[in-house]
Amino acid sequence: MSRKVAIVGGSLSKFGVRKANFRELIQEAGKGLFDDVSNLDKRDVDSFFCGSAMPERFAFQSYVAPLAAAQLGIKPFKVTMRTELACATGQAAIRAAYACISAGLSEIALVLGVEKMNVPNMAEGQASMASVFDREWNGVHGVTAPSFFALCAQRHMLTYGTTQEQMALVSVKNHKNSSSNPYAHFQKEFSVEDVMNSFVISPPLKLLDCSGITDGAAALLMTSAERAREFTDTPSYILGTAQNGSGMLVEELEGLSNWYPLRRAARDSLKSARISLNEIDLAELHDCFTISEIIEYEELGFCEKGMGGRFIEEEQSYIGGKIPVNTGGGLLGCGHPLGATGVRQAIEILWQFQSKVHPSRQVDAEIGLAHNLSGDANVHSIMIYGRDLR
Amino acid sequence: MSRKVAIVGGSLSKFGVRKANFRELIQEAGKGLFDDVSNLDKRDVDSFFCGSAMPERFAFQSYVAPLAAAQLGIKPFKVTMRTELACATGQAAIRAAYACISAGLSEIALVLGVEKMNVPNMAEGQASMASVFDREWNGVHGVTAPSFFALCAQRHMLTYGTTQEQMALVSVKNHKNSSSNPYAHFQKEFSVEDVMNSFVISPPLKLLDCSGITDGAAALLMTSAERAREFTDTPSYILGTAQNGSGMLVEELEGLSNWYPLRRAARDSLKSARISLNEIDLAELHDCFTISEIIEYEELGFCEKGMGGRFIEEEQSYIGGKIPVNTGGGLLGCGHPLGATGVRQAIEILWQFQSKVHPSRQVDAEIGLAHNLSGDANVHSIMIYGRDLR
């Protein structure tokens, strides 16, 4: 890599079913960011990367990058673009900013992720969400997010003996973590029984196995590693990144309970960051559904293949365990505004480094990993962040 | 910049009102690209940048980057993302690829621009196109592309005395150029009288002052300058790039007939490429409407401010003139499939360097400039390409 890059500040809107509209969410996250990075002169923000998955459908508004820049009061004069990669849209914006700063095309970049998902016509909203799958070839056969991840869960149960109670524990842990996160959509703890008794969405997935339909925005500021300390004493440095994919159609995937592209992305991300797996102290994983987090433990190498259920049962991903996962509550606890999620994950890791989170979920971490899957888990994206440069 | 980058091959689908659907357009452009870069092993394409402005509305399909990759038969294993910047969406994809290759995140990247704009329900299609303006604040007052650029034209006529006949000449020139371009939507020449007598869309703009509603796709291959000659003897090197913007709302613009952000982007692009204005031999300008090209002559410095009408009258932007503009026909001649346009412009310059265009429009060029505006001309994006590295 040409130039090292750092995240120097971050901010979240409150996540939830918000009365705030698309632009008010942006303003809320932006206000927080400029408060956080108080010595920033807005006129120095030369570039802007806006992650938003489908404002064309949720808000009937395209060209949202300049629209969002206007809400933030910035006039980027080097790079402005919107990125989209379904559920990994926010991380795609971070990666684009990373590339531009690293290449010298940008000095100071603002990254915003936003999604306003609760709309008056939720039938239309839900149809829109299904458009991250191949509508013409898979959608007609009923592939949506819950039905697809239910298939993955069924296959994982059959092959590895994973139980619904083990999946429920992921929900219990993440809601426990989000209960002290003031930005989270859900700030209430649930028991395994609560999860098991919640109504069935797509068997074996029940309501509390699923992340919410959430409005939210997240904003962060990035610059070169050399300039990071102009803005904060505790930057979060980008140590590495990787991505791997495998087709688009469900029938083209290499497996339902084996996510090989994630295995490859995990390998490449460690290589890119020049670290070994056991150096990771903290992980933000894409728990769109409880089964996702279980499969991710395995493919990332936190445990052996097929032992993800056991891993959560042994509380190894709890705060205080082998590797705390989703300390802020993840997608299950915070909700999943598509464009905002990847940016929120980076901010959770930044705030962990900066000791800005509630003491009950504070972790002593030097290196954090953030992972997003997108679509039918066909593409996996990873960022690795460090308190120090390597 | 860290690493120099080159375009080493390109391909277009036929532009027009096509029976081909979204994915067939992608396949058509992809087939052409793999024929063009015949010694490429598809498995070496590590990254994919998909420029598509609003497939969520035109095709009710999001997450189009992996979908398009599947149509192309590639499995990018480093970076996959979609970019969006309304009418500059294609160039945004090129810029993202440029940053990633320059930063060392990618070695071989495929850039695809695509838009399927002719849909069964054209009322819905037209409403969608208006969503590149701020719908809540400007759309309600009737701001669409024709009405906005008509305002610019009225102001330019009032301030600088530009005439409708001068605007018509832009259409005459560009349709003349596209008449020998087999990929163009419109392959027919028109006279000034034809333009003047075509029906009024938004005064003073008439049908032939406006670019078409067009389906099309364009694909190109990029790699580092060091590796460029593995794929072609005549690469097109990226010498520089710049972008500048100014708010979102029409009432926030710095001017209607003075496009200051373009003036700043032009200055920055020359600086970035380390060339002077008179070294540019060829320009692809964003002629979404005839008035646009006239204002662009001025803001780019091809002529004095206010003299754009005279510039076309003197045939200075004709092939054989001071600086040939839109040798392939531009948006007026080729049509304007939003995501494809910026990629098509890069390919026109590549093919000019490679002497692959029809002899009637072949230009002897060392350096070419490509420009896109987007939305209400609030953001301007420029790439500068050269036959040789500087």
PDB file of C-alpha atoms in Angstrom, chain A residues 234-237 281-282 348-356 362-363 365-368 385-388:
ATOM      1  CA  THR A 234      -6.303   7.808  19.442  1.00  0.00           C
ATOM      2  CA  PRO A 235      -6.801   7.089  15.776  1.00  0.00           C
ATOM      3  CA  SER A 236      -7.886   3.744  14.424  1.00  0.00           C
ATOM      4  CA  TYR A 237      -5.416   2.767  11.720  1.00  0.00           C
ATOM      5  CA  ASP A 281      -8.817  -8.852  20.131  1.00  0.00           C
ATOM      6  CA  LEU A 282     -12.267  -7.858  18.981  1.00  0.00           C
ATOM      7  CA  GLU A 348     -17.560   0.679  17.430  1.00  0.00           C
ATOM      8  CA  ILE A 349     -13.941  -0.422  17.030  1.00  0.00           C
ATOM      9  CA  LEU A 350     -12.706   3.193  17.069  1.00  0.00           C
ATOM     10  CA  TRP A 351     -14.670   3.900  20.252  1.00  0.00           C
ATOM     11  CA  GLN A 352     -13.342   0.710  21.848  1.00  0.00           C
ATOM     12  CA  PHE A 353      -9.803   1.939  21.090  1.00  0.00           C
ATOM     13  CA  GLN A 354     -10.759   5.335  22.503  1.00  0.00           C
ATOM     14  CA  SER A 355     -12.457   3.876  25.627  1.00  0.00           C
ATOM     15  CA  LYS A 356     -15.633   5.734  24.731  1.00  0.00           C
ATOM     16  CA  GLN A 362     -15.364  -1.976  27.227  1.00  0.00           C
ATOM     17  CA  VAL A 363     -12.719  -4.363  25.917  1.00  0.00           C
ATOM     18  CA  ALA A 365      -8.174  -4.233  22.352  1.00  0.00           C
ATOM     19  CA  GLU A 366      -5.219  -3.479  20.123  1.00  0.00           C
ATOM     20  CA  ILE A 367      -6.613  -4.938  16.906  1.00  0.00           C
ATOM     21  CA  GLY A 368     -10.196  -5.261  15.705  1.00  0.00           C
ATOM     22  CA  TYR A 385      -8.119  -1.876  12.341  1.00  0.00           C
ATOM     23  CA  GLY A 386      -5.313  -1.281  14.835  1.00  0.00           C
ATOM     24  CA  ARG A 387      -4.565   1.137  17.658  1.00  0.00           C
ATOM     25  CA  ASP A 388      -1.055   1.291  16.278  1.00  0.00           C
TER      26      ASP A 388
END
